[in-house]
XYZ file of C-alpha atoms in Angstrom:
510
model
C 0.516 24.684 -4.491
C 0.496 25.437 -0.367
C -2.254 23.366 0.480
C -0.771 20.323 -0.768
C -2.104 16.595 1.121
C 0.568 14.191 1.536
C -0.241 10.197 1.365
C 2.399 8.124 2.255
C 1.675 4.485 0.709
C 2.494 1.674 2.835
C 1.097 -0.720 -0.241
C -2.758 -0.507 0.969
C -4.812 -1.502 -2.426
C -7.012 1.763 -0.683
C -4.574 3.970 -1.329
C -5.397 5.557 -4.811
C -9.026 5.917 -3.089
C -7.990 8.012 0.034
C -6.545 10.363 -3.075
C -9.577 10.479 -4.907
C -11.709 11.349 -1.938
C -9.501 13.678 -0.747
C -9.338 15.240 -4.309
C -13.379 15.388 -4.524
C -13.270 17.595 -1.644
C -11.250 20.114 -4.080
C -7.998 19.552 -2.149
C -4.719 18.515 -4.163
C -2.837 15.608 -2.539
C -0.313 13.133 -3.600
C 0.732 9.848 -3.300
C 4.204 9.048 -2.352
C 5.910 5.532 -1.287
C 6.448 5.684 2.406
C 9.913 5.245 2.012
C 10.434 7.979 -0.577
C 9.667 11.288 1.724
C 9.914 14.695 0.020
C 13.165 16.326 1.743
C 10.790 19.752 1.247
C 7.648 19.009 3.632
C 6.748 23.104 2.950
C 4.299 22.650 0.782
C 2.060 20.477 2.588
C -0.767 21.188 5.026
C -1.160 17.822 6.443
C -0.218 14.423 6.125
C -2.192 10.933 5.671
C -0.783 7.732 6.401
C -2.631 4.727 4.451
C -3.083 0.768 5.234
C -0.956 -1.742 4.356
C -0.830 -5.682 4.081
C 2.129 -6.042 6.339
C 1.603 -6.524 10.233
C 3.339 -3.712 12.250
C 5.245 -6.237 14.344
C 6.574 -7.859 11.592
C 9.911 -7.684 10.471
C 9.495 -6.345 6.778
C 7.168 -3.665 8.411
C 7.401 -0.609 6.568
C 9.512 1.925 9.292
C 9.349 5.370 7.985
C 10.982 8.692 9.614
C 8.423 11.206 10.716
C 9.722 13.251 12.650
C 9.488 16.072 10.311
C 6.215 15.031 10.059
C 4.855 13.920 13.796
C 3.666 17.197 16.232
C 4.510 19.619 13.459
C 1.888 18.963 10.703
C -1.402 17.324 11.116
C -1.496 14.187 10.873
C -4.550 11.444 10.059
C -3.320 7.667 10.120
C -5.705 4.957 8.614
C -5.613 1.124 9.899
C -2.062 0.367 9.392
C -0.919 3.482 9.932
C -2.759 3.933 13.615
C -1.681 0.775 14.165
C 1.907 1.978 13.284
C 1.663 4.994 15.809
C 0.205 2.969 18.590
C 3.487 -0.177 18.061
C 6.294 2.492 17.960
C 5.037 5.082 20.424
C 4.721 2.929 23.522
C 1.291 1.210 22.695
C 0.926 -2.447 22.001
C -0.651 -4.158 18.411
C -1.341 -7.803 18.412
C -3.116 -10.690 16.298
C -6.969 -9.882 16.866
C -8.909 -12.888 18.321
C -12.134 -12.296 15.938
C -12.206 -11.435 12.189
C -12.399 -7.543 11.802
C -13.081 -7.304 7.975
C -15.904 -6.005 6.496
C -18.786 -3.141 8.184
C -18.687 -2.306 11.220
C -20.851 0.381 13.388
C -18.912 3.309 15.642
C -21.152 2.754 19.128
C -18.911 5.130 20.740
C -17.723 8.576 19.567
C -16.511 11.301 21.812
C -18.620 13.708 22.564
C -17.676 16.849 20.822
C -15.248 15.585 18.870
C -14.395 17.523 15.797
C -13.499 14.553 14.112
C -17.344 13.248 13.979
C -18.949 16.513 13.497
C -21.981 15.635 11.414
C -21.240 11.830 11.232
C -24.267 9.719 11.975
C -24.572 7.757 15.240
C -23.599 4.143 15.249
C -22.492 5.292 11.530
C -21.490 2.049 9.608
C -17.255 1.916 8.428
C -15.329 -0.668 6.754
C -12.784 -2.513 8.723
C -10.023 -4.432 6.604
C -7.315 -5.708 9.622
C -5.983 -9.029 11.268
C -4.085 -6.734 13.781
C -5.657 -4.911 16.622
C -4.525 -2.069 19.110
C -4.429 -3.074 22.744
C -3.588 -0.342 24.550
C -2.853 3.017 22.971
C 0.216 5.114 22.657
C 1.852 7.159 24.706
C -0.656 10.724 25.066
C -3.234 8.795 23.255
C -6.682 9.590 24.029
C -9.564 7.227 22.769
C -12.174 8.879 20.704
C -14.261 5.849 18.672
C -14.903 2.346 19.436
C -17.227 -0.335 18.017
C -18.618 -3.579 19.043
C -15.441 -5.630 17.973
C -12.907 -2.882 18.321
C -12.361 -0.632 21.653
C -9.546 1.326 19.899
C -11.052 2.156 16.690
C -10.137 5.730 16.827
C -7.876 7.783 18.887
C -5.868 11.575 18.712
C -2.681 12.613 20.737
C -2.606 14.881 23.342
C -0.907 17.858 22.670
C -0.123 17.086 18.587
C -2.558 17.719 15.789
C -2.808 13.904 15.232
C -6.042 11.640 15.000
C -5.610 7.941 13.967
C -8.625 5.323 12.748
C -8.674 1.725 12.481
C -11.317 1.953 9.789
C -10.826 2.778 6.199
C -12.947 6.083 5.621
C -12.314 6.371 1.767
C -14.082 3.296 0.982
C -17.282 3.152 -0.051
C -18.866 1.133 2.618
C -17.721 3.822 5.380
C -21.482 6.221 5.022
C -19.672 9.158 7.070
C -16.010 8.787 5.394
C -16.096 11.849 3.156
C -17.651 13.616 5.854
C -14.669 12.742 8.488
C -12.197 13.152 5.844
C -13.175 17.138 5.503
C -13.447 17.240 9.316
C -10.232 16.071 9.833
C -8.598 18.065 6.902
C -10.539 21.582 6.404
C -11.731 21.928 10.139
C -9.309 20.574 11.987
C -6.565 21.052 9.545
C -7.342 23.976 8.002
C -6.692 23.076 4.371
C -7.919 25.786 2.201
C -10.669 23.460 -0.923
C -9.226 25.547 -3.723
C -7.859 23.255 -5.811
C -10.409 23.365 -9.172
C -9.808 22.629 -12.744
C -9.490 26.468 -13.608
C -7.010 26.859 -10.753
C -5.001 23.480 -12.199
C -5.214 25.082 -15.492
C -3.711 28.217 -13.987
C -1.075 26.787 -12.662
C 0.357 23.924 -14.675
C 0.564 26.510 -17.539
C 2.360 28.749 -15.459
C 4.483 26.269 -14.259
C 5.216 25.005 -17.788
C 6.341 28.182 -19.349
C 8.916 28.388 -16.163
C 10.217 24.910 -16.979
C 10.084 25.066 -20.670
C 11.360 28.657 -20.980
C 11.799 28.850 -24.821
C 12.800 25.246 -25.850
C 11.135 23.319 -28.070
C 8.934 21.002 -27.247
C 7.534 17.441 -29.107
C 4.283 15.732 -28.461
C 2.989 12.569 -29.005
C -0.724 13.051 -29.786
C -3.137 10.008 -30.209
C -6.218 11.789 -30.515
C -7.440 10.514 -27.172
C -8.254 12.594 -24.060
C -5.077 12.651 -22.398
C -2.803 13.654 -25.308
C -5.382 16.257 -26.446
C -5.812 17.772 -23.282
C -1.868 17.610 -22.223
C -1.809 19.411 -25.969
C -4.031 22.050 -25.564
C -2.437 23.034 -22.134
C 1.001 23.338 -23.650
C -0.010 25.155 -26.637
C -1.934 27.475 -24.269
C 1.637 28.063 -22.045
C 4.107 28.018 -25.160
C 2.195 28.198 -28.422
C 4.098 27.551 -32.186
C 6.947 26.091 -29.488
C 5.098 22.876 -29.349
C 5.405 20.215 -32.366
C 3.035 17.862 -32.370
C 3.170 14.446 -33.429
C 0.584 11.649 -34.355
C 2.172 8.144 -35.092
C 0.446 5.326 -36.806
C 1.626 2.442 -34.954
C -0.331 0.127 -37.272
C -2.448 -0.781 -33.981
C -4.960 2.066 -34.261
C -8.893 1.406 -34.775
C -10.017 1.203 -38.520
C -9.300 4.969 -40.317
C -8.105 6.341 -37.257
C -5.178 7.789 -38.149
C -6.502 9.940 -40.553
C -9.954 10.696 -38.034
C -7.537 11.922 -35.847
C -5.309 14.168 -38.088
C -8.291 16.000 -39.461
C -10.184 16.416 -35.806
C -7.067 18.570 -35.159
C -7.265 20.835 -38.235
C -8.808 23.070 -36.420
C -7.986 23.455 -33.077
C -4.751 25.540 -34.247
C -2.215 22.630 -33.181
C 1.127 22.143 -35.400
C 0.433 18.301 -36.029
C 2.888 16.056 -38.059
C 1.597 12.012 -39.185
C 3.876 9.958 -39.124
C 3.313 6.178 -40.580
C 5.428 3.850 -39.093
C 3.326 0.900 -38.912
C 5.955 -1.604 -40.409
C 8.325 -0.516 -37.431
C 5.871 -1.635 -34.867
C 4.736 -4.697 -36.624
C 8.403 -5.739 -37.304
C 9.228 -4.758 -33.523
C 6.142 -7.455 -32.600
C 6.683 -10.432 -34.947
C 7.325 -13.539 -32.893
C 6.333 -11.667 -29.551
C 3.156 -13.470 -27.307
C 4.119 -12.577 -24.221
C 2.384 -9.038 -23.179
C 4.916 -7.420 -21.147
C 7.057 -8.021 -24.070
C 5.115 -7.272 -26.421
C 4.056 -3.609 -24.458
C 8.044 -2.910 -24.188
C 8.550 -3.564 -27.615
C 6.112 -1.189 -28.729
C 7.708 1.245 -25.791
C 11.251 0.922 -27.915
C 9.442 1.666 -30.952
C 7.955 5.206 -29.757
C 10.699 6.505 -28.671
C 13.093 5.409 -31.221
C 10.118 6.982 -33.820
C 10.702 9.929 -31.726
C 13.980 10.331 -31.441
C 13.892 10.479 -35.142
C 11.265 13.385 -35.422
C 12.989 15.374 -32.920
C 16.223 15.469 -34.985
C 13.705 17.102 -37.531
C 12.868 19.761 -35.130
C 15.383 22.450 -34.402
C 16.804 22.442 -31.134
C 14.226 20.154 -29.336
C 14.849 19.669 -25.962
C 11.417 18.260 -24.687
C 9.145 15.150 -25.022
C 5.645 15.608 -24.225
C 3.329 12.929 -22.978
C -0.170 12.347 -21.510
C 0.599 10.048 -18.981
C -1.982 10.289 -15.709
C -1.711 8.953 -12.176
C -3.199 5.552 -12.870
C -0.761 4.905 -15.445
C 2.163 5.809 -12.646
C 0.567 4.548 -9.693
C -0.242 0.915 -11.801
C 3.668 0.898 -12.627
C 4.975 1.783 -8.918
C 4.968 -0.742 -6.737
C 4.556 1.155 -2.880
C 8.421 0.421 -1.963
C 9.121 2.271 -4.856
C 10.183 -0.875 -7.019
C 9.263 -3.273 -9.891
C 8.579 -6.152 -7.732
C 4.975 -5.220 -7.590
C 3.699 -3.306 -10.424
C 0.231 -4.731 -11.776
C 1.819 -3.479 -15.417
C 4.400 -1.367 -17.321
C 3.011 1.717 -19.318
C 5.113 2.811 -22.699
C 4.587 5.995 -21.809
C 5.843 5.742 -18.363
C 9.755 5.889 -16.818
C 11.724 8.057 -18.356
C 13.701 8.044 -21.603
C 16.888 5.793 -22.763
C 20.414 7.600 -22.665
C 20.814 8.444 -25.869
C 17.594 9.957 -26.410
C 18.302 13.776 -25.635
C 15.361 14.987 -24.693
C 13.550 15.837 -21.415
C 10.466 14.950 -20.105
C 7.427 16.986 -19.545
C 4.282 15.401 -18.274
C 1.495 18.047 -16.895
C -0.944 15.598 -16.481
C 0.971 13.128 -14.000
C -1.389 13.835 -10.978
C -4.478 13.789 -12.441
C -6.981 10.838 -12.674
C -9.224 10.449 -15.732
C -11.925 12.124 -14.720
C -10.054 15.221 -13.483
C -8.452 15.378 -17.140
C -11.688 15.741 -18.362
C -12.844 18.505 -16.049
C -9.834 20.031 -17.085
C -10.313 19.753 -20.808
C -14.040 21.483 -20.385
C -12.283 24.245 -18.449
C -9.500 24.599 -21.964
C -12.822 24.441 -23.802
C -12.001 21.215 -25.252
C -15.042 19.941 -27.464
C -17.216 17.214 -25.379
C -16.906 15.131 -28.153
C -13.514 14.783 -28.000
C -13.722 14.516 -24.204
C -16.022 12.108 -24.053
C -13.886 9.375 -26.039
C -13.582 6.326 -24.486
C -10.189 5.151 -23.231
C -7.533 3.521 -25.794
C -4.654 1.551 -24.397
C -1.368 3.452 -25.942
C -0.119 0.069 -27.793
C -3.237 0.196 -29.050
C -4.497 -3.372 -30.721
C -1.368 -5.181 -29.734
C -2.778 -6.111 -26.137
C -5.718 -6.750 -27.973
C -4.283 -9.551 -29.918
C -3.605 -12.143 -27.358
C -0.492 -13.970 -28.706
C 1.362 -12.659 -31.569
C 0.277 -9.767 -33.462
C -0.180 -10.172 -37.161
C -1.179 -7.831 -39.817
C -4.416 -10.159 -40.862
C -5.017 -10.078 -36.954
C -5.065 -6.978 -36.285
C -7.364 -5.626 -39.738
C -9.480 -8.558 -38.277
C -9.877 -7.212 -34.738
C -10.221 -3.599 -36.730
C -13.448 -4.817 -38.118
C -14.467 -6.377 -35.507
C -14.078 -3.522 -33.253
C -15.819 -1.058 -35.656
C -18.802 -2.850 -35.813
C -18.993 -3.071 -31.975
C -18.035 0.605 -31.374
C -20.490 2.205 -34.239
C -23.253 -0.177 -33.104
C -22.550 1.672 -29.681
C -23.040 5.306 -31.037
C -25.964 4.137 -33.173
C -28.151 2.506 -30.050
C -27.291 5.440 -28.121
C -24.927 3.483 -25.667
C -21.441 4.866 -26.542
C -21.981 7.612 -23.872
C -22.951 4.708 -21.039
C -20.015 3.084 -21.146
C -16.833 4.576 -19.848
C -14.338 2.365 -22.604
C -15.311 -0.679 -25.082
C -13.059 -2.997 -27.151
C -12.757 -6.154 -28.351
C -10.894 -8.595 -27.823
C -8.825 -11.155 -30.677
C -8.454 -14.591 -28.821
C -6.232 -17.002 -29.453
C -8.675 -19.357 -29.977
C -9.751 -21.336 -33.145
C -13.482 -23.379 -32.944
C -15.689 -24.752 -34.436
C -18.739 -23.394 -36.364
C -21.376 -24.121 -39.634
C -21.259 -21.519 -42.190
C -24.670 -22.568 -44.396
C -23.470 -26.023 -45.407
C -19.713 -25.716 -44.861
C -17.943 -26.393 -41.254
C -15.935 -23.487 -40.342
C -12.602 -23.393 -37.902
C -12.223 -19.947 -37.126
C -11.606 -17.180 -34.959
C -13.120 -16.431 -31.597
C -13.608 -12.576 -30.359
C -14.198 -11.209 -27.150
C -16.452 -7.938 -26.731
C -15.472 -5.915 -23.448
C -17.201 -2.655 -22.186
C -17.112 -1.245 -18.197
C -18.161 1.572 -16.383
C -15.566 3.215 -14.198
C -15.026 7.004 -13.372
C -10.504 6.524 -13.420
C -10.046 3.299 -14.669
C -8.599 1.905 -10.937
C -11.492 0.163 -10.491
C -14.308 -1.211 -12.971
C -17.760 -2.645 -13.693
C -18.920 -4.650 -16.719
C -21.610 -2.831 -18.380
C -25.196 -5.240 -18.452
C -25.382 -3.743 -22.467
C -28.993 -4.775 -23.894
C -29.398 -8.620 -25.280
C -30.925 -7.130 -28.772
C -27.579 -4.914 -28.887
C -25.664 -8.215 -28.708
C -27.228 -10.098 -30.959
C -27.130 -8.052 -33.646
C -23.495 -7.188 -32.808
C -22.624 -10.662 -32.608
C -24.596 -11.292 -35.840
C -23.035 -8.605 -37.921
C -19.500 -9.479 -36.572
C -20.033 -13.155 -37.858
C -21.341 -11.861 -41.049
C -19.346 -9.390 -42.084
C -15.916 -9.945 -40.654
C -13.702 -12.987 -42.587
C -12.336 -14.991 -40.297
C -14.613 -14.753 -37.032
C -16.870 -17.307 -36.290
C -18.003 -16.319 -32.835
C -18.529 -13.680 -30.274
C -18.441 -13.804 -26.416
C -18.701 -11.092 -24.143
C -16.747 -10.741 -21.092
C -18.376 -10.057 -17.675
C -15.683 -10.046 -15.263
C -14.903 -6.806 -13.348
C -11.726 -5.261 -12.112
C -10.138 -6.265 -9.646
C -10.099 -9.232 -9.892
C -9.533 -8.758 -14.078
C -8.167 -5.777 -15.581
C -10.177 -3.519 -18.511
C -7.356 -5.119 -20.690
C -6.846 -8.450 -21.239
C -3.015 -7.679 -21.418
């Protein structure tokens, strides 16, 4: 790919959006920490530097080297990032004197400036800063301004540079998406060829180069990204690939063998493989999630490193990770200190596991997997499966994971999800789960008191899973969810359903 965006990630929680807008505007970029820069700046067309919490005059600022990057590719900084250019370049940043958070209006933009083609007058952005630029850098010339902030957009003379104080990928900014293409096919000349067919094009030519003819294992699960990381493989190295499907014992109720016979006929070589007493065993005792997820990390692989020794000459592990699963367990300085959560499926394999990683889904957020699975000819059905966290039921049983817990939370969960299809609300929500609490209360059972379980339902709407809403599902559909949970399920005595949206929460409770 020669049209590649780079977005170097000072820690801004906007950064994953400046990535999907730039991606809606069918350009491939990626996200890289700032102080991790590709030694091969070739294949990029232009560079965008994002926001940050640190100040610029601090002394933890984040100080990266561009000068592969400054005057010889274009360049678009956002908040911190102008504010970066301006401190280091002979300008002057200091601690504003009123709050600039929130909208905003542009009252001034040059006149004829490519930047604002098409952008509304006094069009409305989103400031997010408690730093301000003075005076500009060296060669800069002021372009926008608006009632609070003079400096709120500036280019350099004589470089292909442009720098905002505003965050255009947000929302709240109208004209963002509009000064994004500006800035990047007009001024930048980036070609918008990046599609799913092209993707498809080149990831499988890309894997039959890397893979050559080894042998390659995959962990299916029957969701989207496994099935679509699946079909792309088989498409670049057929009978080569040996897929796997592992009952964990933390699977929804008769998924395991749902999901063996939806692949019958797709012309996958599938293996099942129970090892649900190795998980459980791996879990007993464990309450505390992270443990609990790396646990159930150890497992996989060490189920895997079995399999492969069944499989001639294996040199490869497949897996479906995608971006949000590497971008939630990155912290921006490259690090753990930060990560919101650890993925199983994410940072490499142990030493003694001999086998390679392949992962052609890395860069791609949910949605674009699924645009990519329609373009394989994937069935929608299978497409349009809702999420399910890879160890499965075990963050769904806060505290320690039982067998009776987790056939409890399978019931539960079937009910919720079949109610779903049946009222014609499956397709509305964008992933649904419940939720086992470690909670005991009290409740009347006809004449008997009851101590028992308490259950959480959970269902957002979300287009990547970075950010969520909590779907407002009908009052009748709870009801008689809650009612035939209580009913039917031994062991649950009542229902809740959670309404908090992420951030602050997370889909998952752990």
């Amino acid at each position: 790919m020669q049209n590649n965006v780079l977005i170097l990630d000072f820690g801004s929680q906007y950064t994953q959006l400046i990535a999907r807008r730039v991606r809606e505007l069918n350009i491939f970029c990626e996200i890289k920490p700032y102080n991790l820069l590709p030694q091969d700046l070739s294949p990029y067309k232009a560079v965008i530097l994002s926001g940050s919490p640190h100040s610029v005059r601090g002394d933890d600022a984040p100080h990266p080297d561009l000068t592969g990057i400054r005057g010889k590719k274009p360049l678009l900084a956002v908040c911190y990032g102008a504010q970066y250019l301006a401190h280091f370049s002979g300008g002057e940043v200091a601690p504003s004197n009123t709050r600039e958070y929130g909208r905003a209006h542009l009252d001034f933009m040059a006149a004829d400036e490519p930047f604002f083609a098409g952008v509304s007058p006094q069009s409305q952005v989103w400031m997010s800063h408690s730093d301000t630029i003075k005076t500009l850098p060296a060669g800069g010339v002021l372009i926008g301004s608006t009632h609070d902030v003079t400096n709120a957009a500036y280019k350099i003379e004589g470089e292909t540079t442009y720098a905002i104080q505003f965050h255009p990928e947000v929302y709240h900014s109208k004209d963002g998406k509009q000064m994004l293409a500006n800035f990047l096919v007009d001024i930048a000349g980036v070609a918008q060829d990046w599609t799913p067919d092209s993707f498809v094009h080149e990831t499988i030519t890309s894997l039959k180069n890397q893979i050559g003819q080894d042998r390659v294992i995959l962990g299916l699960s029957g969701g989207v990204d496994s099935t679509v990381a699946a079909v792309l493989l088989h498409q670049a190295i057929g009978t080569q690939l040996h897929c796997i499907f592992v009952n964990n014992g933390l699977l929804r109720k008769n998924e395991f063998d749902q999901v063996l016979d939806q692949y019958k006929h797709m012309g996958l070589n599938v293996k099942g493989v129970d090892a649900s007493d190795r998980f459980l065993q791996a879990l007993s005792g464990l309450t505390d999630p992270e443990a609990k997820r790396k646990a159930i990390g150890k497992v996989f692989v060490d189920v895997f490193d079995d399999e492969s020794h069944q499989v001639v000459d294996a040199k490869w592990l497949a897996q479906g990770t995608i971006y949000p699963d590497v971008i939630e367990s990155l912290s921006a300085t490259g690090g753990p200190s930060a990560t919101i959560k650890s993925h199983h499926n994410v940072g490499g394999l142990p030493d003694y596991m001999k086998l390679k990683v392949v992962e052609p889904l890395r860069l791609l957020f949910k949605d674009e997997v699924r645009r990519v699975g329609a373009s394989l000819g994937i069935s929608s059905v299978l497409l349009g499966r809702h999420p399910f966290p890879g160890p499965g039921l075990a963050i769904r049983v806060l505290g320690e994971v039982t067998p009776e817990k987790v056939r409890i939370l399978q019931e539960v969960d079937a009910i919720f999800i079949d109610g779903l299809r049946s009222w014609n609300l499956y397709d509305q929500v964008w992933q649904a789960g419940a939720i086992l609490l470690p909670v005991q209360s009290v409740g009347v059972m006809g004449d008997e008191r009851t101590y028992e379980q308490c259950v959480a339902l959970r269902a957002v709407e979300s287009t990547d899973g970075m950010t969520a809403d909590w779907v407002d599902l009908p009052y009748a559909f709870l009801q008689k969810t809650s009612n035939d949970i209580i009913n039917k399920v031994k062991g649950v005595n009542r229902v809740v359903y959670d309404i908090s949206s992420k951030p602050p929460a997370t889909i998952e409770w752990e």
